[in-house]
PDB file of N, CA and C in Angstrom:
ATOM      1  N   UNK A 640      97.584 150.790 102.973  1.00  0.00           N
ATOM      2  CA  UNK A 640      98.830 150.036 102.985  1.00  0.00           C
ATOM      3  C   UNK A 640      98.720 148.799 103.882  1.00  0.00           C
ATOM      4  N   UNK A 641      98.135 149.034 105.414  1.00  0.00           N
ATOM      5  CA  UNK A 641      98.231 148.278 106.033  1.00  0.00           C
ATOM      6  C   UNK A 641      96.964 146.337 105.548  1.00  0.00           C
ATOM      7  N   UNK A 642      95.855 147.134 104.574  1.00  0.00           N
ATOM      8  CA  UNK A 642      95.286 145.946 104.000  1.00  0.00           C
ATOM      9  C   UNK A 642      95.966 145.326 103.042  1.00  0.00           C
ATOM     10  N   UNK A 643      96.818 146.006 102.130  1.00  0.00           N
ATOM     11  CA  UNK A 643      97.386 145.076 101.104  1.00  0.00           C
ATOM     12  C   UNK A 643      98.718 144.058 102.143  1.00  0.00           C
ATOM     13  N   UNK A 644      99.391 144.875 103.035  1.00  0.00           N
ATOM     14  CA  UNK A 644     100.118 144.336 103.931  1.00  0.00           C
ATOM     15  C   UNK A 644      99.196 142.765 104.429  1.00  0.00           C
ATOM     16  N   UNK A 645      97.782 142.934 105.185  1.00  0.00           N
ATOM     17  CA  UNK A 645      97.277 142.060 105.337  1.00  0.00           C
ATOM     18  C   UNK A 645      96.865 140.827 104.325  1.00  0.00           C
ATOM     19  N   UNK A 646      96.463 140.915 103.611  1.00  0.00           N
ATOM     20  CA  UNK A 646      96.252 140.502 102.267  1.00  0.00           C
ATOM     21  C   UNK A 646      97.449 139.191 102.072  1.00  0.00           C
ATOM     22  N   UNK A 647      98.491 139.802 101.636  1.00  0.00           N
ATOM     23  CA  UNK A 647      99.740 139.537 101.405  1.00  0.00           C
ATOM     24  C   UNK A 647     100.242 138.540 102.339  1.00  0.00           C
ATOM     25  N   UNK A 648      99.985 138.311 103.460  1.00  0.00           N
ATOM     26  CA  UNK A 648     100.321 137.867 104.835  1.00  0.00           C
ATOM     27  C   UNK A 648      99.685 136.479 104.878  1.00  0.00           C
ATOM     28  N   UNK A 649      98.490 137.051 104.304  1.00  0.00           N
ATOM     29  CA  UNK A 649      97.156 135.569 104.401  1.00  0.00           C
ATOM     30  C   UNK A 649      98.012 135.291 103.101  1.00  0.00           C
ATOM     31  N   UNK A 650      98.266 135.264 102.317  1.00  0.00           N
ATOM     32  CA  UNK A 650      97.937 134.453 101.237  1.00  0.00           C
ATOM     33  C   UNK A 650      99.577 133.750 101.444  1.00  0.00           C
ATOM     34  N   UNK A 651     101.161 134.186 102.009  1.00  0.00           N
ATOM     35  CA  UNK A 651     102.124 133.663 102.253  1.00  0.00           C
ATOM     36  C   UNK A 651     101.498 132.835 102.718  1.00  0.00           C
ATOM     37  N   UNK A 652     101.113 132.753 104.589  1.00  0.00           N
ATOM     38  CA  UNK A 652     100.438 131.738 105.210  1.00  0.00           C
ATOM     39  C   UNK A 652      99.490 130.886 104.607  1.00  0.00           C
ATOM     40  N   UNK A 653      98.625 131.228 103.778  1.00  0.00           N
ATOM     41  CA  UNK A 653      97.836 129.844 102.931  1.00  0.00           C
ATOM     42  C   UNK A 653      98.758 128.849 102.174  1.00  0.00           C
ATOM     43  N   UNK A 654      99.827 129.443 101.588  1.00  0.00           N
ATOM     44  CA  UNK A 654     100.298 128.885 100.487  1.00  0.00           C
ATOM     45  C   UNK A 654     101.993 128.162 101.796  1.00  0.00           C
ATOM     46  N   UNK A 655     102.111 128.157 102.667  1.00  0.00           N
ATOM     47  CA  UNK A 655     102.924 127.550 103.651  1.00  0.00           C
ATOM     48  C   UNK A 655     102.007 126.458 104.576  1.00  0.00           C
ATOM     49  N   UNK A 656     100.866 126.814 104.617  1.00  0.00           N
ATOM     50  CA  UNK A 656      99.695 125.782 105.062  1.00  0.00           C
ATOM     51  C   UNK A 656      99.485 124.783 104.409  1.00  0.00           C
ATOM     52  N   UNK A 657      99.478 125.077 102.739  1.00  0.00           N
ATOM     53  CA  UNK A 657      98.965 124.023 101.900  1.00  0.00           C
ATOM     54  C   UNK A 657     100.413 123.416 101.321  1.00  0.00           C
ATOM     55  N   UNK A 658     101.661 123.689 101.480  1.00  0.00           N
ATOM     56  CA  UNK A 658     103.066 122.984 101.310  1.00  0.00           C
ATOM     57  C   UNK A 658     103.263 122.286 102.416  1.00  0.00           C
ATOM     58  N   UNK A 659     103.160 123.036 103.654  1.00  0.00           N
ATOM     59  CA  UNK A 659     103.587 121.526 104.967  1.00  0.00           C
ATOM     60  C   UNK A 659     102.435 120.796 105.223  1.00  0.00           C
ATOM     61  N   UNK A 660     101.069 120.929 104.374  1.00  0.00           N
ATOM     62  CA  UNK A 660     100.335 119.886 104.865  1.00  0.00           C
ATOM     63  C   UNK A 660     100.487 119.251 103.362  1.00  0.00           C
ATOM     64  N   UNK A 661     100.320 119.457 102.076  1.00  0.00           N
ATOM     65  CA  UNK A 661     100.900 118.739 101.651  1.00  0.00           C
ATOM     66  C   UNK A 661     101.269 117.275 101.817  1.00  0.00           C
ATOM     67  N   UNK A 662     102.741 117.594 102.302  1.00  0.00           N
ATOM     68  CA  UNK A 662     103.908 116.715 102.245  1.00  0.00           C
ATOM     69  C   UNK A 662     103.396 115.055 103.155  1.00  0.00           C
ATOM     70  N   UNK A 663     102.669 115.644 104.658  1.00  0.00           N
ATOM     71  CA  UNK A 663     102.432 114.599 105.013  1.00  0.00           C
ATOM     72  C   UNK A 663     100.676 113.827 104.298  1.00  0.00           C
ATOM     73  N   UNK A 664     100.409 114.811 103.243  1.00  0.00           N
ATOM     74  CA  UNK A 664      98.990 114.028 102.652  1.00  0.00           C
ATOM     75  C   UNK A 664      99.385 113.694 101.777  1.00  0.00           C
ATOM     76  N   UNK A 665     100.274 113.921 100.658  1.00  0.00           N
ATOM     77  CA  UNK A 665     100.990 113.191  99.969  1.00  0.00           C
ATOM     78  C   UNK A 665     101.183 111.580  99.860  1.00  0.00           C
ATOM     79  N   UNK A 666     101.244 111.368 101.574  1.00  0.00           N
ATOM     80  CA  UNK A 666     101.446 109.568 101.122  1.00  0.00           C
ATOM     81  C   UNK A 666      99.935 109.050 102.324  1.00  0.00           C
ATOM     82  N   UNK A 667      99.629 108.143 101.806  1.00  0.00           N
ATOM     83  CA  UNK A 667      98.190 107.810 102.900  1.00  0.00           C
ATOM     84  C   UNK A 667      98.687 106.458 103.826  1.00  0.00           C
ATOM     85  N   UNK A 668      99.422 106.645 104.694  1.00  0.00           N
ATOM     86  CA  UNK A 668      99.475 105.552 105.939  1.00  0.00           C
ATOM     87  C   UNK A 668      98.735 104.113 105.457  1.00  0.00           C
ATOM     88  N   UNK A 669      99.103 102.705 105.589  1.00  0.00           N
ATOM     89  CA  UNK A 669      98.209 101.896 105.540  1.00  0.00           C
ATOM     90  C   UNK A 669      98.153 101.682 107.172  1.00  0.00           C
ATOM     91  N   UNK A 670      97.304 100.704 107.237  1.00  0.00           N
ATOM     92  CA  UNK A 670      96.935 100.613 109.303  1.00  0.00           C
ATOM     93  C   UNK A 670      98.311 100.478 109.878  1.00  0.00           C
ATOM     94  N   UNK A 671      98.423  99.489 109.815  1.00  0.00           N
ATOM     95  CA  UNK A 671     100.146  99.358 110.164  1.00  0.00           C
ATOM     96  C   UNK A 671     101.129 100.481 109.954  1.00  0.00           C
ATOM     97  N   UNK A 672     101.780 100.660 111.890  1.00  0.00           N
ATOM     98  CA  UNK A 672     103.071 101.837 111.382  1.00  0.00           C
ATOM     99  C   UNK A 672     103.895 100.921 110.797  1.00  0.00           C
ATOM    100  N   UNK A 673     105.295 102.211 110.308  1.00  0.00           N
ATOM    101  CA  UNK A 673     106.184 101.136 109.454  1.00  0.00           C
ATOM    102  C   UNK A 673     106.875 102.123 108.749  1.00  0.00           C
ATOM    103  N   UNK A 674     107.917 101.933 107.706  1.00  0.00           N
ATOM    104  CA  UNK A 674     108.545 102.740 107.151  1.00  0.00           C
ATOM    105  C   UNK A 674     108.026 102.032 105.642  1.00  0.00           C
ATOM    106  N   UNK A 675     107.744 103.005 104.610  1.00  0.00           N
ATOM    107  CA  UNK A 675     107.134 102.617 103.508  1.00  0.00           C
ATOM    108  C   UNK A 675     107.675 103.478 102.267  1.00  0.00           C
ATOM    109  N   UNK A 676     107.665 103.164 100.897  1.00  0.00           N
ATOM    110  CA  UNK A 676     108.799 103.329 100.164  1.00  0.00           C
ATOM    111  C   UNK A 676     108.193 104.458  99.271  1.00  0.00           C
ATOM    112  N   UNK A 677     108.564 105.252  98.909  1.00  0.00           N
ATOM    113  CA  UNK A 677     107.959 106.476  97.952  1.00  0.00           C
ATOM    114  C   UNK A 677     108.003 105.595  96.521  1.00  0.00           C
ATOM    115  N   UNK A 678     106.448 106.291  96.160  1.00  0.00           N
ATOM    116  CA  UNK A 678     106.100 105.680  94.724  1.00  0.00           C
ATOM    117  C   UNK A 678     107.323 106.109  93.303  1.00  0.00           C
ATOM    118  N   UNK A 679     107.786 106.951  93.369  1.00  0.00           N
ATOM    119  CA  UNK A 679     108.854 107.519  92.387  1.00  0.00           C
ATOM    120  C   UNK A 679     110.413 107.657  92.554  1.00  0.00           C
ATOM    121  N   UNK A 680     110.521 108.140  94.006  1.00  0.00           N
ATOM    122  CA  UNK A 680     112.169 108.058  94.787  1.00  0.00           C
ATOM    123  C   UNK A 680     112.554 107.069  95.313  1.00  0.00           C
ATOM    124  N   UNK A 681     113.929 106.181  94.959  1.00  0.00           N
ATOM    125  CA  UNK A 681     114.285 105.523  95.619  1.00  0.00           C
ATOM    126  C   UNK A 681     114.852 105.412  96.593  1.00  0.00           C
ATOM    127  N   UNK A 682     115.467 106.651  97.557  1.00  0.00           N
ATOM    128  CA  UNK A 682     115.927 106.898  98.332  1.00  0.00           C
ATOM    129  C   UNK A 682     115.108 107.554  99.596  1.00  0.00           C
ATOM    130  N   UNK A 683     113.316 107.757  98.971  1.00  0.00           N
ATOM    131  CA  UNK A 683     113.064 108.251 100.098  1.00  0.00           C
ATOM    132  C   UNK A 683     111.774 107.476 100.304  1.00  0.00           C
ATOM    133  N   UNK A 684     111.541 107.664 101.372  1.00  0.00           N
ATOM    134  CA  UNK A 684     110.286 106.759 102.422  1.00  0.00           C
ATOM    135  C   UNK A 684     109.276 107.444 103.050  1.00  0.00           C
ATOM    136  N   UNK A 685     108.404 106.880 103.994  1.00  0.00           N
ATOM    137  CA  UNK A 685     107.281 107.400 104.711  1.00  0.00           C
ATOM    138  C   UNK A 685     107.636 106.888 105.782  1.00  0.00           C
ATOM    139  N   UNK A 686     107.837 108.000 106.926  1.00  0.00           N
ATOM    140  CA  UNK A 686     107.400 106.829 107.951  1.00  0.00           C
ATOM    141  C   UNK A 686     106.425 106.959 108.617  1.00  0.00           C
ATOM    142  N   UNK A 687     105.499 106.410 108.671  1.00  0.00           N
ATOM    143  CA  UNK A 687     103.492 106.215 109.336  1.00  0.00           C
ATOM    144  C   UNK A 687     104.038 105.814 110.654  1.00  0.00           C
ATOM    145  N   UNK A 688     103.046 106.687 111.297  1.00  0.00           N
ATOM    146  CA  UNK A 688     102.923 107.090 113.053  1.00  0.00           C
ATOM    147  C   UNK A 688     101.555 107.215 113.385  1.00  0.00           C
ATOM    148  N   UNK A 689     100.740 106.212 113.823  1.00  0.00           N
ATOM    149  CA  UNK A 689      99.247 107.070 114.251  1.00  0.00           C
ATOM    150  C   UNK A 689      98.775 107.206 112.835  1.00  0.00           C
ATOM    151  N   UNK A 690      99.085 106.566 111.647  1.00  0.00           N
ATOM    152  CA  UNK A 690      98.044 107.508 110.604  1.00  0.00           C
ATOM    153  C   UNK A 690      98.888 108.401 109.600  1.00  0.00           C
ATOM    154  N   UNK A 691      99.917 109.061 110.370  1.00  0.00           N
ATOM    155  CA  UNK A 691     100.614 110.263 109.920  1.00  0.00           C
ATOM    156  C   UNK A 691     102.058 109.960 109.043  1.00  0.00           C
ATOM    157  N   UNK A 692     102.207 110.516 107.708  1.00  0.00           N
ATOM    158  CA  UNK A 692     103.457 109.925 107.655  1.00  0.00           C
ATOM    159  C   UNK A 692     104.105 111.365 107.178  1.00  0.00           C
ATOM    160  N   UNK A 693     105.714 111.161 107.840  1.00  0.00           N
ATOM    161  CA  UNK A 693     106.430 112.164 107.304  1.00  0.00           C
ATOM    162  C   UNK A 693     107.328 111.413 106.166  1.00  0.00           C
ATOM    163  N   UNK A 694     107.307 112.796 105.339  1.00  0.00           N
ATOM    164  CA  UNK A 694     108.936 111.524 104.132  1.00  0.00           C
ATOM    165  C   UNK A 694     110.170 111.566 104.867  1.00  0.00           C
ATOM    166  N   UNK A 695     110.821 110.755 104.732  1.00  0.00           N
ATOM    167  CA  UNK A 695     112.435 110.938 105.096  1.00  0.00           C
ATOM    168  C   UNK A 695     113.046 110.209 103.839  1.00  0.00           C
ATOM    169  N   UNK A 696     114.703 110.624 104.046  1.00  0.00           N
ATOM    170  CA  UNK A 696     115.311 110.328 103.011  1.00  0.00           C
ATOM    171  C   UNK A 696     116.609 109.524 103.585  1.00  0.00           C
ATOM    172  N   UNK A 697     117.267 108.372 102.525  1.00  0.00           N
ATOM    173  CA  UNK A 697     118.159 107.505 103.327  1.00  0.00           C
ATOM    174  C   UNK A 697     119.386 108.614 103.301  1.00  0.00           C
ATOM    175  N   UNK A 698     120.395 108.566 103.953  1.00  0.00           N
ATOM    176  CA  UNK A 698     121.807 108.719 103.859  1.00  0.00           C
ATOM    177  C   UNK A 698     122.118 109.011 101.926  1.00  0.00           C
ATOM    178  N   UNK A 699     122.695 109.835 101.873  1.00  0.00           N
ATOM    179  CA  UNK A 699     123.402 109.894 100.468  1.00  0.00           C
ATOM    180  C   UNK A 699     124.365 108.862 100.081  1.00  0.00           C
ATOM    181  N   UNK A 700     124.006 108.407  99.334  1.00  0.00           N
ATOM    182  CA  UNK A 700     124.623 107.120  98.262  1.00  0.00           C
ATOM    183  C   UNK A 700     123.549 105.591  98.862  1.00  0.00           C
ATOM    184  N   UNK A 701     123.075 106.137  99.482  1.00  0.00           N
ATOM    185  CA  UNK A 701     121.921 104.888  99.826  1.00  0.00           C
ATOM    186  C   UNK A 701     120.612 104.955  99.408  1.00  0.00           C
ATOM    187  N   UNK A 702     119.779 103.618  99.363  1.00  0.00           N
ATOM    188  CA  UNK A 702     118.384 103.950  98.464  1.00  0.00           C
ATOM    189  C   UNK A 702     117.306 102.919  99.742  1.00  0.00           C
ATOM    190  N   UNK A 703     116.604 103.045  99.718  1.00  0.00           N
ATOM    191  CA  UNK A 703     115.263 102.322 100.721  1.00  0.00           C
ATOM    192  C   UNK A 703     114.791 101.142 100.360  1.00  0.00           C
ATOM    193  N   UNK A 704     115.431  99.913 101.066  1.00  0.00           N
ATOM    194  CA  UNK A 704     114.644  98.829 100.615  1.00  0.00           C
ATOM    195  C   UNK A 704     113.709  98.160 101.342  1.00  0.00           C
ATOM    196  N   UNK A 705     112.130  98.360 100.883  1.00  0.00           N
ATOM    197  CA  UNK A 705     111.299  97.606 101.821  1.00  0.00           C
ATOM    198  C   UNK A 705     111.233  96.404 102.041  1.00  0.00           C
ATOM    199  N   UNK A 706     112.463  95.438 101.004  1.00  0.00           N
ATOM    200  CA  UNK A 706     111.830  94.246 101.928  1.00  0.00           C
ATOM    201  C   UNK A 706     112.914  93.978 103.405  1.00  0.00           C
ATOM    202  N   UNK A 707     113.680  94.852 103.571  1.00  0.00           N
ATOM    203  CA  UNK A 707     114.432  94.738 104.641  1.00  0.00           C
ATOM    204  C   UNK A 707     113.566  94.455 106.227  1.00  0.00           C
ATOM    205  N   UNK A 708     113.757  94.009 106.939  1.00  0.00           N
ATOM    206  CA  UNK A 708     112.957  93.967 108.158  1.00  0.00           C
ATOM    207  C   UNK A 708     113.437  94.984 109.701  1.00  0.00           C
ATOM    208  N   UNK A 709     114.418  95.273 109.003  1.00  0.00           N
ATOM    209  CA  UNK A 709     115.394  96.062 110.155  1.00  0.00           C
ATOM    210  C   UNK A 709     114.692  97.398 110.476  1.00  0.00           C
ATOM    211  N   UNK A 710     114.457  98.039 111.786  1.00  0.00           N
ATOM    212  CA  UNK A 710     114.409  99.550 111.042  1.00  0.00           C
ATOM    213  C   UNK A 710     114.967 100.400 109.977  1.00  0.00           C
ATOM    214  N   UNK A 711     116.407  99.761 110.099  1.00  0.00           N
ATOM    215  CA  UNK A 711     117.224 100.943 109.178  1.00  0.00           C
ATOM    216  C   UNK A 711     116.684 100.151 107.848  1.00  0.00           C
ATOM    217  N   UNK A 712     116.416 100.321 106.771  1.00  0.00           N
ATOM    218  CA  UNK A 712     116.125  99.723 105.860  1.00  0.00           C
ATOM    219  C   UNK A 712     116.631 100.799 104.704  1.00  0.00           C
ATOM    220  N   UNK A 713     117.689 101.345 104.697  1.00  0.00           N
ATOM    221  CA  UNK A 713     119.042 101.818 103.735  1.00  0.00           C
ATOM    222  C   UNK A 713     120.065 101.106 103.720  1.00  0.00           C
ATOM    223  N   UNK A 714     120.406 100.390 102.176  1.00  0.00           N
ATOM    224  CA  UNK A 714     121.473 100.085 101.975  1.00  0.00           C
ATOM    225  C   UNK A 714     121.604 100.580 100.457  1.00  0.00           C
ATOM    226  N   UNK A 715     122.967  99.559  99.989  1.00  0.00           N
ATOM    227  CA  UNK A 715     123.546 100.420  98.933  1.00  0.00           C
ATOM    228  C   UNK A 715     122.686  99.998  97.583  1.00  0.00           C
ATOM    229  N   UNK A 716     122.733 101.054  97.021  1.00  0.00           N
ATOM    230  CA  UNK A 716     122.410 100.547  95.368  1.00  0.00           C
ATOM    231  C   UNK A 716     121.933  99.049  94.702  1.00  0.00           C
ATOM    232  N   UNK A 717     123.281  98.853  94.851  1.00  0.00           N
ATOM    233  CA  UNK A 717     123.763  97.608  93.943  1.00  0.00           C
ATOM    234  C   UNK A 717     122.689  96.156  94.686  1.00  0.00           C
ATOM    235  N   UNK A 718     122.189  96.409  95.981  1.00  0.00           N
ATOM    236  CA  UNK A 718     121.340  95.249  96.814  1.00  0.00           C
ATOM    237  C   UNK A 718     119.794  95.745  96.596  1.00  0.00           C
ATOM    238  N   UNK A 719     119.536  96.613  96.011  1.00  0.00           N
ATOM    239  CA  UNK A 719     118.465  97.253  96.094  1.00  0.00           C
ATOM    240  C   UNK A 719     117.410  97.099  94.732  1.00  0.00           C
ATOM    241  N   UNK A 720     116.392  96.559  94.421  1.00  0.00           N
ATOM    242  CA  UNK A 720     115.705  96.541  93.506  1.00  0.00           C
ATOM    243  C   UNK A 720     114.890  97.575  93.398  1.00  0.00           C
ATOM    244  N   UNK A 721     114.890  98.667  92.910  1.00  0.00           N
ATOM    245  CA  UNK A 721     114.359 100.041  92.690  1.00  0.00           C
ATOM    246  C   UNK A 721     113.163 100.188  91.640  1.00  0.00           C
ATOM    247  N   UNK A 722     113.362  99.117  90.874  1.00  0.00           N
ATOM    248  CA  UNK A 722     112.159  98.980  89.728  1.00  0.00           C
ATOM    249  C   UNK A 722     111.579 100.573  89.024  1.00  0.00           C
ATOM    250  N   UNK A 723     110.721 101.230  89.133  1.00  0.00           N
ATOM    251  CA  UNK A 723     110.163 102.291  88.448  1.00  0.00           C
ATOM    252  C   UNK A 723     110.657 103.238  89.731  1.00  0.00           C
ATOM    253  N   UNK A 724     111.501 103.273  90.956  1.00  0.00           N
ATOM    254  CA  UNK A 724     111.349 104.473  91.306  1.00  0.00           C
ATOM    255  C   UNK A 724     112.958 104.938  90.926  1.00  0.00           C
ATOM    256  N   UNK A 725     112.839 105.525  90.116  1.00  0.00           N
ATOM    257  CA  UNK A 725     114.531 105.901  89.322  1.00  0.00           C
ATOM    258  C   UNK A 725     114.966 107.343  89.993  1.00  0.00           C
ATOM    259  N   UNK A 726     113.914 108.021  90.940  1.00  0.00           N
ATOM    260  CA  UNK A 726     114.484 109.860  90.888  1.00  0.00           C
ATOM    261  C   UNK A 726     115.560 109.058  92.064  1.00  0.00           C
ATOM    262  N   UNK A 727     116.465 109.848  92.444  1.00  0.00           N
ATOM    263  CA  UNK A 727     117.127 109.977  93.874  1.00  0.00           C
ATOM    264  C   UNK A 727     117.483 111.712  93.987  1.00  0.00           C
ATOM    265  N   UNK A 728     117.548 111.630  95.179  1.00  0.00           N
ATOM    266  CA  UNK A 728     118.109 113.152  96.384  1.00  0.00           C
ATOM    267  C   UNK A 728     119.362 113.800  95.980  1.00  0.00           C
ATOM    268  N   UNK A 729     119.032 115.143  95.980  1.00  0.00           N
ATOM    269  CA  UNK A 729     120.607 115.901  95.107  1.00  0.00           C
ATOM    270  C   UNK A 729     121.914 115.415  96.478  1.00  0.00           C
ATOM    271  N   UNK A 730     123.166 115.132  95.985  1.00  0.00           N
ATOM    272  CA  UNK A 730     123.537 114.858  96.758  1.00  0.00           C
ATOM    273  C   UNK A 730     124.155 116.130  97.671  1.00  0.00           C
ATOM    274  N   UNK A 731     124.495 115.866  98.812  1.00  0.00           N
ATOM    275  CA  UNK A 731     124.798 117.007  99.857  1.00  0.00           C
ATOM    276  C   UNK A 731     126.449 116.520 100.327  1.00  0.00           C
ATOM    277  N   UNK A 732     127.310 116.639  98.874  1.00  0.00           N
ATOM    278  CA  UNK A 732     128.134 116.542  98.908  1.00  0.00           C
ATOM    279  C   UNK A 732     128.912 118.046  98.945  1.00  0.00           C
ATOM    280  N   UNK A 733     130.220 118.056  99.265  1.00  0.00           N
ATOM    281  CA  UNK A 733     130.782 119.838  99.304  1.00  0.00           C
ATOM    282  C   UNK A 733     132.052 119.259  98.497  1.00  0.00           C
ATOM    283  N   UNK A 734     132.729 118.365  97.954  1.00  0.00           N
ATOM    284  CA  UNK A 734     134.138 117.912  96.816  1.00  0.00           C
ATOM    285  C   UNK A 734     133.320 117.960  95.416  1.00  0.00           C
ATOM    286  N   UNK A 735     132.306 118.494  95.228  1.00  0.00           N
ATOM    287  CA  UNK A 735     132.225 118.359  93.643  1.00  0.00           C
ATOM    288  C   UNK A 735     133.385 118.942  92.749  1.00  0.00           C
ATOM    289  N   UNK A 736     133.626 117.786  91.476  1.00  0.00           N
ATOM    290  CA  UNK A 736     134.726 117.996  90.479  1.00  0.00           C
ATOM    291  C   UNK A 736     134.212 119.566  89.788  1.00  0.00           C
ATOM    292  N   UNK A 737     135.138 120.140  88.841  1.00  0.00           N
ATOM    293  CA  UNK A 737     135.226 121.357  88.237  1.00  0.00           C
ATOM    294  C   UNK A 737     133.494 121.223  87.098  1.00  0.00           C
ATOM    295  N   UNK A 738     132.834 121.947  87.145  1.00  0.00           N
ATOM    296  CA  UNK A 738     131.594 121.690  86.464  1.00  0.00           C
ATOM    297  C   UNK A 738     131.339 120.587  86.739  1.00  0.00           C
ATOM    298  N   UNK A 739     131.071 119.934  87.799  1.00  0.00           N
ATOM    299  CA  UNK A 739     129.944 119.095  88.005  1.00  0.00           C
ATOM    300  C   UNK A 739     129.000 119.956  88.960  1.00  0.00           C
ATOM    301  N   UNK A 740     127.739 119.068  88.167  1.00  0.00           N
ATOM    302  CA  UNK A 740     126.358 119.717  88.869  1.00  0.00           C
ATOM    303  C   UNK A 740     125.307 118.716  89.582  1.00  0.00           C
ATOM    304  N   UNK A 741     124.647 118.917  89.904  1.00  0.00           N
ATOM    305  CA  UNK A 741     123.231 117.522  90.110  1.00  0.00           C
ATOM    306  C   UNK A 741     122.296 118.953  89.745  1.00  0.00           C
ATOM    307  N   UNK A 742     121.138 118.127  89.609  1.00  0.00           N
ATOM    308  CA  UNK A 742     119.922 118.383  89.143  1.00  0.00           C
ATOM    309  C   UNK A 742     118.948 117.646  89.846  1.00  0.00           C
ATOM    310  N   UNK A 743     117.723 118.713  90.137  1.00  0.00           N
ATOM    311  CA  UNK A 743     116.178 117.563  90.552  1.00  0.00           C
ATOM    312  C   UNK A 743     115.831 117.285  89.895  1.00  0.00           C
ATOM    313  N   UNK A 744     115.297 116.211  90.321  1.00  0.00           N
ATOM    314  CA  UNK A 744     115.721 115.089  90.749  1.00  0.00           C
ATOM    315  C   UNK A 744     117.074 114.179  89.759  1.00  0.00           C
ATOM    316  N   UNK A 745     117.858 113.469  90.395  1.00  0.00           N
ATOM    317  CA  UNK A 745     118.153 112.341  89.509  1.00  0.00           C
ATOM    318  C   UNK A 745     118.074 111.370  89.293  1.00  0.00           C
ATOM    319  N   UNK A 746     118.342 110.722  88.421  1.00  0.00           N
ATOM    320  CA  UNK A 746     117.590 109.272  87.935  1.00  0.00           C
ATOM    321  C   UNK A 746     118.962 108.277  87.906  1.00  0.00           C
ATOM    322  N   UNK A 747     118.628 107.100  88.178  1.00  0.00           N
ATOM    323  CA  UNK A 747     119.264 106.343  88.083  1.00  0.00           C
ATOM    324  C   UNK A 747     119.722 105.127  87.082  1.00  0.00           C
TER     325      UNK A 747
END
């Protein structure tokens, strides 16, 4: 019992090893830190540290525009040229109308 227990243990932990490392190999840092724009989401980014980037995501109802120079580089929609990255972030709203749903991703 106690090997299949072991077994079982390694392979959770492999498969939680290879999801949080993943996420930050997912995007490859250029030299320069900076906040940098996900190839498919428009709402979410990289931000490169040392090499390292974690994703983050703007505020709900906001999308990531790199040519902004500010740190914050979320604003709304409508200022934002999004080109091919159409998914956005389910929203983390709690007033949804009677049958409304979101779905992953959505597109814009």
């Amino acid at each position: 019992m106690s090997r299949v227990l072991h077994t079982f243990l390694v392979y959770i932990f492999k498969i939680c090893m290879s999801i949080s490392g993943g996420q930050s190999q997912a995007y490859k840092c250029p030299a320069k830190d900076g906040q940098y724009e996900d190839s498919r989401q428009c709402d979410k980014y990289w931000e490169c540290v040392e090499g390292e980037a974690k994703p983050k995501l703007c505020p709900d109802g906001l999308v990531f525009d790199p040519l902004i120079r500010k740190r914050n580089k979320c604003d709304q929609p409508f200022n934002v040229e999004c080109g091919d990255r159409t998914e956005l972030q389910l929203h983390n709203r709690k007033d949804h109308a009677p049958g409304e749903t979101d779905s992953l991703p959505m597109k814009i």
